[in-house]
Amino acid sequence: MKLLSLVVAMCVAGLSAWPVLAAEGAAPAAAVPAIGEPRDVPYPGLIELQVDASDLQHRVLQVRQTLPAAAGALTLLYPRWLPGNHGPAGDVNYLAGLKITDAQGRTVPWTRDPVDSFAFHLVVPAGGSPLTLEFQHLSPLSERSGRVSVSQAILGVQWQTVVLYPAGHYTRRIEVQPSLRLPAGWQQAAALRGGDGQPPQPDAQGWVRYGKVNLETLVDSPVFAGRHMKRVTLDGPGQSRPVVLNVVADEAEQLQATEAQWQAHRNLVVQSDRLFGSRHFAHYDFLLALSDSFGRIGLEHHQSSENAVKPGYFKDWAKSIESRDLLPHEYVHSWNGKFRRPADLWTPTYNVPMRNSLLWVYEGQTQYWGRMLTVRSGLATPEQGRDALAQVAATYDHRTGRLWRNLQDTNDDNIFTARRPKDWPDWQRMRDYYDEATLIWLDVDTLIRERSQGKRSLDDFARRFFGVEDGRVEPLTYTFEDVVRTLNEVQPHDWAAFLRERLDSHEPRAPLDGLVRAGWKLVYDDKPSEFFKAAEAQRKSTHLLYSVGLLINEDGSLAEVAWDSPAFRAGLAPGMKLLGVNLRAYKPEVLQQAITAARAEGAPPIELLLQEGDRFRIAKLDYRGGLRYPKLERIAGTPDRLSAIQAPR
C-alpha cells in the first residue's frame, strides 16, 4: 500500500514513477499469444467471401466472410508481405469496423496482437462455427491517403485488401469461394473464372460469382471493373490458352484504337511466344485502365496484370511512348517472377517476410525483355527503343550514390522505404535493380553474341531458363547458382564473377560495356529527342538533370536536384520554387536560353530567384556546359548488335 500511495502521489505531482520502478523491479510483459507457424496442410472447410463494391459515393467496400473454425484459439491475419511489391506493402489501416459473430449470433471478441498489428486473436466458442466476419475496406479517397482504386467510372479490387485468413496454413491450402457486387451496369475482367470455367457476368443484383479457388490464386487474381470496357483477343482463334486485353476507361471514346495499335499488342504475344517457347498459364488477362482519376499502377500476376496509365494511351499514341513498355514488362513477369521465382522471394503466406536478393533477375531481366519486346512487337520503333536506352544509360551514368551503395543493396529498397519518395534519389539510390540491371543484361547478351560469333544470345537463356515445362503454372524457384549454371550452358564463361563484379561494384560510372559491344555509345546533344520531349510532356516537367542538375515541375517547384551538380553547389534543394531567371519570370524556355547563353566566353553566372516558404533569395548558377540531352550514336566499324537484339523474331 505504501508503494501504491507513492506512485499515486508522484503521478498527482506530475512526476513519472516508471524510471524508479523499472530500475528497482522490472518484469517482463505478459506473454503474447502465439501465431501459428504456417504448415503445408489444408484448412478444413471453405471460406465464403462476399465483397460489395457498389457504393461509389463513399468508395467503401463492404466485406462479409463466413469462416469455418474449430472451437478454441484462432488467429486471423491481414496480408502484409505482398507478391510483386517486394516488401511489407499491405496496409491494415484501411480495415475498419471489424465485427465477428458465431453461428449462434453471439459476438466473438478479438484482440490485436501487441507485436504484429496485422494479427487478430480470438477464441471460437464451442458450437460457434462457422464464424461471420464483417468489416469495411476504406478505399483511399485521394492520393494523400494512398493509391485511388475506386473512382466514379473504374474500380480495382485487390483481394488481399478485403480478406482475413487463418494462421497456421500455407495460403495455397486455404480454399475460398469469392463473389463481388458491382455498381449497376458495370462490367468486370479478371483471371478468375466462374464454376463453368468461363468469365462470369453480373447477375440482376450486380453480383459476380467466381468459382472456388485457393487463397494464393485469389490474391493473384485482381479485378478491374467499370462503366466502359472493351475486350480484345490478342491471339488466334482456337488457342487453348488465350490472351485477352481488357481495357477500362473514364470515357468510352478513350477505348477507340486503330487496327495498327491493336496489331502491335497482338505482336507482343507472338514475340513473347517466340522468345520463351511456352506459356505458363491457362489463360491470361491484361487489365488496363485509362484514367485521370484511377491510380496509376503496374503490377504483375501469373495469369493477369494490373496496369493503369493516362487516358491518352491510344488517343495520343505518339505522346504516350513512355508508357508503351508497361504491358510488355508485366507480361514477361508471367515467366520471370511468377513461374520462375527467386527461392528467397517465395513465401508460404502473406505474413512471412520476403527476401529480395535476386530482384536484379526478377525485375532487371524482365525490364530488359520488356524493353526489347516493346520494339520487337512494334509498340515502339527501333529509334524510340534506342532513345529509351539512352535515357537509362544517362540516368545511371549520373547515379552518384553508387560510390557508397552498390546495386545489390538496392534490392532491399522496398523493404525499408515502402516506395516512399526520396529527396535525393541519385545519392540515396532507389529501385535501381530495374534499369541498371537492364544495362547488365545487355552486357550479358552482347557478350554471348560476341563469344559465340552470333550463334547464341540471351534469347537462348530465356527459352532454356523460363521456357521449361510448357503449361506448368505452379512456381519453379531458382537461385543465383541456377542462373549462372544456365548461362554457362548457353555460353561458357566465368558468369559468377562477371555478375558479382557488377552487382557489388562501387565504380562511379554506369556499366556501359554492353552498350559499346552492341555498337553504340552514349553521347549528349543540345536538342532533346522526340522520345525525351514526349516523356517531359507526360510527366509535366522540365528535365535538366544532365546539365545544371535540375528536374522542375510545371509550377516551377524543384522536383529533384542532382547531388553535387552545379545546382546543388549553388545551394538549391528539392522543394524550393524557381520564380525568375536573370531578372525574367521563370519559364522553361527562359532557363534553357540562359543555359545556352552562359556558354559564351565571359558570360556571367545565371541568376536564379528562388522562394522557400516565405523567404526569397538569389542563387548564382556557375555552369558553362550548355544543354545536354542523351542519345545513342553508332560506333563506326563495329557490328550493330543492338539492332539485331531489337529485330522481331
XYZ file of C-alpha atoms in Angstrom:
649
model
C 0.000 0.000 0.000
C 2.865 2.371 0.782
C 4.340 1.787 -2.730
C 0.958 2.316 -4.384
C 0.442 5.540 -2.398
C 3.874 6.724 -3.518
C 3.091 6.062 -7.178
C -0.251 7.888 -6.931
C 1.387 10.815 -5.194
C 4.095 11.077 -7.827
C 1.538 10.996 -10.634
C -0.526 13.709 -8.961
C 2.618 15.774 -8.583
C 3.318 15.421 -12.307
C 6.331 13.130 -11.794
C 6.976 9.818 -13.516
C 7.283 6.801 -11.244
C 8.245 4.406 -14.026
C 12.018 5.041 -14.212
C 12.328 4.283 -10.490
C 10.123 1.205 -10.607
C 11.790 -0.146 -13.737
C 15.224 0.226 -12.182
C 14.232 -1.443 -8.919
C 11.951 -4.249 -10.062
C 11.463 -4.581 -13.800
C 9.473 -7.592 -15.004
C 8.755 -8.929 -18.486
C 5.440 -8.073 -20.090
C 2.694 -10.656 -20.193
C 3.156 -13.423 -22.764
C 1.901 -12.652 -26.252
C -0.425 -15.250 -27.835
C 1.483 -17.371 -30.294
C 0.824 -17.021 -34.027
C 0.844 -20.487 -35.529
C 3.665 -21.284 -37.939
C 2.346 -21.978 -41.441
C 2.097 -25.668 -42.347
C 1.532 -27.298 -45.719
C -1.790 -28.850 -44.667
C -5.313 -27.987 -45.867
C -7.502 -25.675 -43.833
C -10.692 -27.582 -43.007
C -13.710 -26.143 -44.766
C -14.454 -23.478 -47.338
C -14.234 -19.732 -46.673
C -17.025 -17.751 -48.341
C -16.007 -14.193 -49.206
C -18.527 -11.570 -50.324
C -17.349 -8.083 -51.281
C -19.891 -5.350 -52.055
C -18.156 -2.639 -54.121
C -21.309 -0.868 -55.291
C -21.014 2.197 -53.012
C -19.370 4.698 -55.358
C -20.367 7.706 -53.256
C -18.239 6.713 -50.267
C -15.933 4.310 -52.142
C -16.193 1.890 -49.231
C -16.063 -1.866 -49.854
C -18.306 -3.875 -47.525
C -16.866 -7.297 -46.701
C -18.587 -10.362 -45.301
C -16.711 -13.618 -44.676
C -18.026 -16.953 -43.491
C -15.231 -18.896 -41.861
C -15.468 -22.478 -40.568
C -13.391 -22.793 -37.394
C -12.816 -25.346 -34.650
C -13.545 -24.371 -31.061
C -10.582 -22.807 -29.298
C -7.917 -20.199 -30.034
C -7.773 -18.793 -33.569
C -5.532 -16.148 -35.123
C -6.601 -14.268 -38.243
C -4.066 -12.483 -40.431
C -4.359 -9.464 -42.710
C -1.906 -9.765 -45.640
C 1.253 -7.706 -45.215
C 4.075 -9.010 -47.469
C 2.569 -8.778 -50.933
C 3.892 -10.515 -54.075
C 5.094 -8.078 -56.719
C 5.531 -5.323 -54.125
C 8.753 -6.870 -52.782
C 8.130 -5.571 -49.285
C 5.607 -5.124 -46.452
C 3.184 -3.103 -48.588
C -0.080 -4.306 -47.036
C -1.867 -1.615 -45.029
C -4.153 -2.795 -42.252
C -5.088 0.839 -41.623
C -7.673 0.529 -44.412
C -9.547 -2.200 -42.490
C -12.304 -0.818 -40.249
C -15.447 -1.889 -38.409
C -14.345 -5.460 -37.742
C -17.130 -7.448 -36.100
C -17.098 -11.216 -35.567
C -20.120 -13.310 -34.639
C -20.550 -17.063 -34.223
C -23.199 -19.429 -35.564
C -25.450 -18.586 -32.601
C -25.287 -14.862 -33.360
C -23.056 -14.167 -30.348
C -20.319 -11.543 -30.627
C -16.848 -13.067 -30.524
C -14.344 -10.585 -29.032
C -10.988 -10.144 -30.737
C -7.716 -8.528 -29.700
C -4.964 -7.236 -31.936
C -1.555 -8.798 -31.414
C 0.601 -6.302 -29.440
C 3.655 -7.052 -31.599
C 2.210 -7.872 -35.027
C -0.580 -5.398 -35.767
C -1.681 -7.493 -38.779
C -2.749 -10.399 -36.485
C -6.076 -10.683 -34.632
C -6.579 -13.191 -31.793
C -9.915 -14.648 -30.722
C -11.409 -17.728 -29.079
C -14.054 -19.662 -31.002
C -16.737 -20.853 -28.543
C -17.995 -24.432 -28.606
C -20.712 -24.730 -31.220
C -19.710 -21.365 -32.680
C -18.643 -22.465 -36.148
C -18.915 -21.069 -38.729
C -17.857 -17.546 -37.817
C -19.144 -14.494 -39.681
C -16.679 -11.651 -40.193
C -17.891 -8.223 -41.257
C -15.703 -5.204 -41.931
C -15.047 -2.423 -44.412
C -12.126 -1.664 -46.690
C -11.861 2.129 -46.710
C -10.586 2.773 -50.199
C -8.404 5.927 -50.382
C -10.378 8.997 -51.451
C -7.319 10.902 -52.670
C -3.622 10.341 -53.303
C -2.949 11.936 -49.908
C -4.168 8.752 -48.199
C -2.986 6.223 -50.793
C -3.473 4.999 -54.328
C -7.038 5.635 -55.506
C -8.561 2.294 -56.530
C -12.221 3.341 -56.815
C -13.489 6.214 -58.955
C -16.863 7.097 -60.422
C -16.011 5.161 -63.587
C -13.466 2.477 -62.609
C -12.705 0.245 -59.657
C -9.953 -2.212 -58.931
C -10.334 -4.909 -56.297
C -7.188 -6.418 -54.848
C -8.385 -9.382 -52.831
C -5.620 -9.115 -50.229
C -7.206 -5.850 -49.052
C -10.568 -7.493 -48.324
C -9.707 -10.760 -46.623
C -8.628 -12.085 -43.239
C -7.219 -15.603 -43.288
C -6.437 -18.178 -40.576
C -2.848 -18.529 -39.416
C -1.146 -21.905 -39.422
C -1.670 -22.902 -43.074
C 0.007 -22.236 -46.410
C -2.192 -19.848 -48.367
C -2.387 -22.354 -51.226
C -4.100 -24.790 -48.816
C -6.930 -22.387 -47.888
C -9.993 -22.677 -50.158
C -12.152 -19.608 -50.843
C -15.451 -19.045 -52.666
C -15.377 -15.346 -53.719
C -18.140 -13.114 -55.039
C -18.150 -9.418 -55.884
C -21.007 -6.955 -56.244
C -20.532 -4.226 -58.860
C -22.396 -0.965 -59.468
C -25.383 -1.369 -61.783
C -24.471 -1.789 -65.437
C -20.731 -2.265 -64.877
C -18.583 -4.942 -66.493
C -15.627 -6.757 -64.948
C -12.458 -8.541 -66.005
C -10.138 -10.835 -64.040
C -8.143 -14.018 -64.348
C -10.792 -15.607 -62.131
C -13.406 -17.772 -63.818
C -16.851 -18.985 -62.846
C -17.694 -22.506 -61.851
C -18.155 -23.376 -65.541
C -14.638 -22.187 -66.412
C -15.930 -19.109 -68.268
C -15.620 -15.394 -67.342
C -18.685 -14.771 -65.130
C -21.180 -11.983 -65.731
C -23.000 -9.891 -63.084
C -26.486 -11.102 -62.128
C -29.530 -8.836 -61.789
C -28.289 -7.520 -58.416
C -24.772 -6.888 -59.743
C -23.163 -9.928 -58.071
C -20.351 -11.692 -59.890
C -19.875 -15.218 -58.567
C -16.490 -16.811 -59.149
C -15.504 -20.446 -58.868
C -13.756 -21.894 -55.843
C -10.008 -21.135 -55.716
C -7.238 -21.287 -53.151
C -6.254 -18.076 -51.390
C -2.945 -17.811 -53.252
C -4.733 -17.868 -56.620
C -7.384 -15.439 -55.381
C -4.873 -12.819 -54.228
C -3.027 -13.272 -57.526
C -6.223 -12.512 -59.499
C -7.343 -8.864 -59.049
C -10.459 -7.449 -60.693
C -10.859 -4.356 -62.866
C -14.400 -3.142 -63.472
C -16.044 -0.077 -64.949
C -18.787 1.599 -66.939
C -16.810 1.483 -70.181
C -14.880 -1.675 -71.050
C -13.562 -3.304 -74.196
C -12.134 -6.809 -74.641
C -9.777 -7.682 -77.477
C -8.422 -11.199 -78.016
C -4.723 -10.992 -78.800
C -4.060 -14.413 -80.292
C -5.574 -16.621 -82.959
C -8.922 -18.437 -82.776
C -8.902 -21.802 -81.082
C -5.915 -21.016 -78.850
C -6.278 -23.300 -75.826
C -4.516 -20.779 -73.543
C -5.893 -17.450 -74.794
C -4.574 -13.958 -74.095
C -7.082 -11.105 -73.821
C -6.583 -7.353 -73.428
C -9.307 -5.877 -71.197
C -9.392 -2.072 -71.327
C -11.495 0.073 -68.999
C -11.644 3.865 -69.276
C -13.175 7.026 -67.844
C -14.923 7.699 -71.158
C -16.000 5.338 -73.953
C -14.109 7.331 -76.594
C -10.803 6.516 -74.869
C -11.296 2.866 -75.837
C -11.018 3.610 -79.540
C -7.798 2.391 -81.127
C -6.540 1.875 -84.652
C -6.066 -1.584 -86.126
C -2.310 -0.939 -86.155
C -2.383 -0.282 -82.405
C -4.292 -3.497 -81.697
C -1.916 -5.380 -84.002
C 1.107 -4.166 -82.063
C -0.397 -5.708 -78.919
C -1.086 -8.951 -80.788
C 2.529 -8.918 -81.945
C 3.606 -8.716 -78.298
C 2.005 -12.103 -77.672
C 3.577 -13.587 -80.811
C 7.050 -12.272 -79.984
C 6.795 -13.499 -76.389
C 5.842 -16.971 -77.595
C 8.868 -16.983 -79.894
C 11.154 -15.783 -77.102
C 10.087 -18.213 -74.375
C 8.589 -21.078 -76.397
C 5.998 -21.788 -73.704
C 3.005 -20.479 -71.799
C 2.711 -20.959 -68.063
C -0.943 -20.013 -67.716
C -4.348 -21.481 -68.518
C -5.377 -18.059 -69.852
C -4.029 -14.527 -69.494
C -5.943 -11.275 -68.958
C -4.259 -7.910 -69.362
C -6.135 -5.418 -67.152
C -5.545 -1.902 -68.479
C -7.181 1.257 -67.104
C -7.049 4.589 -68.937
C -7.856 7.263 -66.400
C -7.013 10.568 -64.757
C -8.812 9.641 -61.534
C -7.929 5.959 -61.047
C -4.471 5.495 -59.502
C -1.504 4.557 -61.690
C -0.240 1.011 -61.287
C 1.887 -1.639 -62.956
C 1.725 -4.917 -61.066
C 2.322 -8.441 -62.279
C 0.269 -11.548 -61.670
C 0.647 -15.055 -63.016
C -2.400 -15.006 -65.288
C -3.099 -11.279 -65.460
C -1.593 -7.866 -64.814
C -2.829 -4.630 -63.261
C -1.927 -1.611 -65.389
C -3.204 1.957 -65.239
C -1.958 4.837 -67.377
C -3.135 8.249 -68.507
C -6.209 8.276 -70.787
C -4.248 9.209 -73.917
C -2.624 5.783 -74.282
C -4.386 5.167 -77.613
C -5.655 8.625 -78.486
C -2.281 10.378 -78.053
C -0.209 7.445 -79.270
C 2.895 9.490 -80.161
C 2.900 11.238 -76.793
C 2.351 8.119 -74.673
C 5.543 6.387 -75.769
C 6.993 6.278 -72.253
C 4.045 4.092 -71.131
C 4.385 1.689 -74.034
C 6.751 -0.780 -72.316
C 4.440 -1.295 -69.323
C 2.354 -4.146 -70.747
C 5.401 -5.983 -72.176
C 7.156 -5.750 -68.801
C 4.215 -7.122 -66.822
C 3.548 -9.859 -69.392
C 7.148 -11.102 -69.150
C 6.602 -11.475 -65.411
C 4.289 -14.419 -66.087
C 7.504 -16.289 -66.955
C 10.062 -14.388 -64.872
C 8.844 -13.759 -61.347
C 5.592 -15.689 -61.221
C 6.533 -19.054 -62.820
C 10.314 -18.957 -62.315
C 10.638 -17.248 -58.952
C 13.662 -16.497 -56.761
C 13.738 -19.054 -53.972
C 14.020 -16.422 -51.252
C 11.041 -14.483 -52.637
C 8.684 -17.442 -52.370
C 6.874 -17.468 -49.032
C 4.118 -19.799 -47.742
C 1.868 -16.943 -46.539
C 1.496 -13.170 -46.903
C 2.801 -12.584 -43.389
C 6.154 -14.332 -43.730
C 8.873 -11.800 -44.677
C 10.326 -11.911 -48.190
C 13.983 -11.609 -49.166
C 14.961 -9.789 -52.328
C 18.493 -10.878 -53.216
C 17.630 -11.738 -56.852
C 15.425 -8.825 -57.865
C 18.095 -7.848 -60.402
C 16.984 -11.014 -62.238
C 13.272 -10.924 -61.351
C 12.834 -7.244 -62.233
C 16.075 -6.446 -64.052
C 15.878 -9.092 -66.755
C 12.117 -8.544 -67.031
C 12.845 -4.868 -67.651
C 15.364 -5.843 -70.328
C 12.954 -8.152 -72.126
C 10.095 -5.696 -71.702
C 12.102 -3.007 -73.486
C 13.198 -5.323 -76.284
C 9.732 -6.829 -76.800
C 8.289 -3.313 -76.992
C 10.377 -2.768 -80.112
C 10.096 -6.303 -81.490
C 6.284 -6.060 -81.370
C 6.077 -2.610 -82.947
C 4.783 -0.895 -79.805
C 7.815 1.364 -80.311
C 10.186 1.968 -83.200
C 13.850 0.952 -83.030
C 14.760 4.639 -82.762
C 12.400 5.107 -79.821
C 13.876 1.993 -78.226
C 17.374 3.446 -78.588
C 16.241 6.787 -77.154
C 14.747 4.990 -74.151
C 18.004 3.100 -73.646
C 19.982 6.356 -73.921
C 17.852 7.772 -71.111
C 18.605 4.730 -68.954
C 22.335 4.920 -69.678
C 22.479 8.642 -68.885
C 20.483 8.275 -65.675
C 22.790 5.632 -64.255
C 25.938 7.276 -65.548
C 24.946 10.175 -63.252
C 23.998 7.954 -60.284
C 26.395 9.350 -57.691
C 25.062 7.052 -54.978
C 26.913 4.052 -56.362
C 30.017 5.461 -54.622
C 28.621 4.286 -51.291
C 25.759 1.904 -52.143
C 26.149 -0.944 -54.623
C 23.424 -2.297 -56.892
C 22.969 -5.467 -54.843
C 21.951 -3.384 -51.827
C 19.165 -1.653 -53.768
C 17.286 -4.973 -53.919
C 16.065 -4.295 -50.377
C 14.822 -0.772 -51.114
C 11.122 -1.651 -50.953
C 11.539 -3.398 -47.626
C 12.701 -0.338 -45.713
C 11.286 2.526 -47.794
C 7.825 1.192 -48.722
C 8.266 3.112 -52.021
C 8.220 6.450 -50.227
C 9.617 9.275 -52.373
C 13.206 10.392 -51.786
C 14.565 13.920 -51.796
C 17.977 12.916 -53.171
C 17.309 9.821 -55.306
C 20.584 9.825 -57.230
C 22.599 9.879 -53.968
C 20.286 7.700 -51.879
C 19.647 5.336 -54.814
C 16.256 3.756 -55.380
C 14.950 0.627 -57.094
C 17.947 0.598 -59.418
C 17.697 -3.177 -59.805
C 15.248 -2.416 -62.632
C 17.140 -0.263 -65.091
C 20.766 -0.512 -64.054
C 20.269 -4.265 -64.254
C 18.930 -3.688 -67.786
C 22.412 -2.459 -68.696
C 23.935 -5.561 -67.093
C 21.702 -7.907 -69.082
C 22.568 -6.019 -72.268
C 26.200 -6.644 -71.321
C 25.454 -10.365 -70.897
C 23.511 -10.576 -74.165
C 26.164 -8.872 -76.268
C 28.992 -10.861 -74.677
C 27.216 -14.142 -75.510
C 26.700 -12.928 -79.087
C 30.329 -11.830 -79.413
C 31.853 -15.025 -77.988
C 29.541 -17.329 -79.937
C 30.078 -15.322 -83.142
C 26.374 -14.552 -83.306
C 25.212 -18.160 -82.934
C 23.734 -17.729 -79.445
C 22.233 -14.933 -77.369
C 20.272 -14.180 -74.216
C 17.207 -15.403 -76.124
C 18.642 -18.901 -75.709
C 18.936 -18.346 -71.968
C 15.309 -17.143 -71.797
C 13.984 -20.244 -73.548
C 16.189 -22.605 -71.516
C 15.538 -20.930 -68.140
C 11.958 -19.593 -68.331
C 10.518 -21.725 -71.127
C 10.868 -25.087 -69.397
C 7.868 -27.311 -68.598
C 5.394 -25.735 -71.004
C 1.949 -25.497 -69.408
C 3.151 -25.701 -65.822
C 1.598 -22.980 -63.648
C 2.994 -23.985 -60.248
C 6.035 -21.802 -59.401
C 9.503 -23.185 -60.043
C 12.079 -21.452 -57.845
C 15.681 -20.589 -58.697
C 18.914 -19.441 -57.063
C 21.955 -17.432 -58.141
C 23.713 -20.703 -58.888
C 20.854 -21.773 -61.196
C 21.210 -18.537 -63.188
C 24.980 -18.987 -63.514
C 24.648 -22.657 -64.479
C 22.170 -21.902 -67.277
C 24.277 -19.046 -68.619
C 27.226 -21.434 -68.795
C 25.099 -23.950 -70.680
C 24.413 -21.239 -73.267
C 27.966 -19.832 -73.394
C 30.843 -20.939 -71.126
C 32.286 -18.038 -69.132
C 33.005 -17.110 -65.511
C 29.498 -15.710 -65.147
C 29.526 -15.775 -61.346
C 32.493 -13.389 -61.213
C 31.103 -11.344 -64.109
C 27.776 -10.755 -62.318
C 29.199 -10.243 -58.835
C 31.633 -7.634 -60.138
C 28.730 -5.575 -61.500
C 26.375 -6.157 -58.577
C 28.903 -5.355 -55.841
C 30.831 -2.578 -57.572
C 31.298 0.979 -56.316
C 32.572 2.243 -59.661
C 31.464 5.856 -60.216
C 30.205 5.271 -63.790
C 27.409 3.128 -65.171
C 28.163 -0.343 -66.627
C 28.072 0.628 -70.312
C 30.295 -2.122 -71.744
C 27.265 -3.876 -73.202
C 26.154 -0.740 -74.988
C 29.582 -0.339 -76.599
C 29.686 -4.021 -77.527
C 26.250 -3.524 -79.091
C 27.837 -0.997 -81.441
C 26.572 2.217 -79.832
C 27.843 4.848 -77.401
C 26.173 7.358 -75.118
C 26.604 10.986 -76.223
C 24.834 14.260 -75.460
C 23.191 16.791 -77.772
C 21.827 20.277 -77.133
C 18.423 19.240 -78.544
C 16.173 16.602 -76.969
C 14.906 13.601 -78.907
C 11.197 13.229 -79.640
C 11.117 10.460 -77.033
C 12.675 12.777 -74.449
C 10.176 15.564 -75.224
C 7.243 13.152 -75.000
C 8.469 11.939 -71.598
C 8.776 15.533 -70.351
C 5.251 16.314 -71.545
C 3.797 13.204 -69.932
C 5.483 13.970 -66.609
C 4.739 17.697 -66.904
C 8.303 18.613 -66.027
C 11.460 20.172 -67.438
C 14.387 17.758 -67.350
C 17.806 19.413 -66.989
C 19.475 16.818 -64.770
C 22.306 16.149 -67.219
C 23.331 19.805 -67.415
C 22.638 22.066 -64.423
C 21.193 19.171 -62.381
C 17.520 20.169 -62.113
C 14.161 18.484 -62.629
C 11.490 21.183 -62.457
C 7.726 20.724 -62.120
C 5.434 22.749 -64.354
C 4.656 25.145 -61.460
C 8.375 25.944 -61.053
C 8.933 23.845 -57.935
C 12.137 21.824 -57.885
C 11.251 18.136 -58.048
C 14.852 16.980 -57.986
C 18.322 18.486 -57.582
C 21.161 16.197 -58.637
C 23.681 15.550 -55.870
C 26.891 17.571 -56.248
C 25.607 19.109 -59.505
C 26.046 22.807 -60.416
C 22.579 23.476 -58.960
C 23.456 21.584 -55.768
C 26.691 23.568 -55.369
C 24.706 26.787 -55.821
C 22.625 25.866 -52.758
C 19.459 24.632 -54.466
C 17.384 21.842 -52.924
C 14.154 19.981 -53.774
C 11.007 21.802 -52.686
C 12.258 25.294 -53.492
C 10.359 27.202 -56.160
C 12.041 28.841 -59.126
C 10.460 32.255 -59.792
C 12.921 34.034 -62.059
C 15.954 33.644 -64.311
C 18.271 36.614 -64.933
C 15.534 39.072 -63.833
C 12.925 37.443 -66.097
C 9.911 35.429 -64.909
C 10.667 31.725 -64.981
C 9.555 29.706 -67.957
C 11.276 26.530 -69.161
C 12.429 28.217 -72.363
C 13.814 31.207 -70.425
C 16.037 28.935 -68.327
C 17.067 26.885 -71.364
C 18.062 30.065 -73.219
C 20.065 31.229 -70.207
C 21.923 27.904 -70.023
C 22.823 28.202 -73.705
C 23.900 31.842 -73.364
C 26.142 31.001 -70.385
C 28.429 29.050 -72.716
C 29.756 32.282 -74.230
C 33.197 33.370 -73.084
C 32.990 35.907 -70.292
C 29.259 35.334 -69.700
C 28.196 35.929 -66.069
C 26.698 33.139 -63.928
C 22.975 32.502 -64.265
C 20.983 34.268 -61.565
C 18.003 32.379 -60.172
C 15.297 33.913 -57.995
C 14.099 31.268 -55.541
C 11.330 31.032 -52.981
C 11.480 28.786 -49.940
C 8.463 29.212 -47.690
C 8.088 32.938 -47.013
C 11.692 33.741 -47.887
C 13.284 34.698 -51.210
C 16.879 34.613 -52.330
C 19.044 34.822 -55.415
C 21.390 31.971 -56.291
C 24.195 32.229 -58.811
C 24.493 29.166 -61.013
C 28.002 28.931 -62.473
C 27.623 26.408 -65.288
C 29.125 26.627 -68.803
C 28.362 23.258 -70.373
C 25.184 24.130 -72.254
C 22.095 21.944 -72.642
C 22.731 18.190 -72.559
C 20.242 15.581 -73.729
C 21.232 11.913 -74.108
C 21.214 9.940 -77.335
C 22.956 6.897 -78.777
C 25.458 7.218 -81.576
C 26.773 4.412 -83.751
C 30.384 3.392 -83.281
C 31.803 3.220 -86.783
C 33.228 -0.079 -87.929
C 31.530 -2.202 -85.220
C 28.704 -4.764 -85.505
C 25.258 -3.319 -84.806
C 24.212 -5.923 -82.254
C 21.571 -3.674 -80.707
C 19.521 -3.616 -83.902
C 19.826 -7.404 -84.075
C 18.522 -7.687 -80.495
C 15.582 -5.371 -81.275
C 14.613 -7.110 -84.523
C 11.374 -9.161 -84.424
C 11.707 -12.946 -84.456
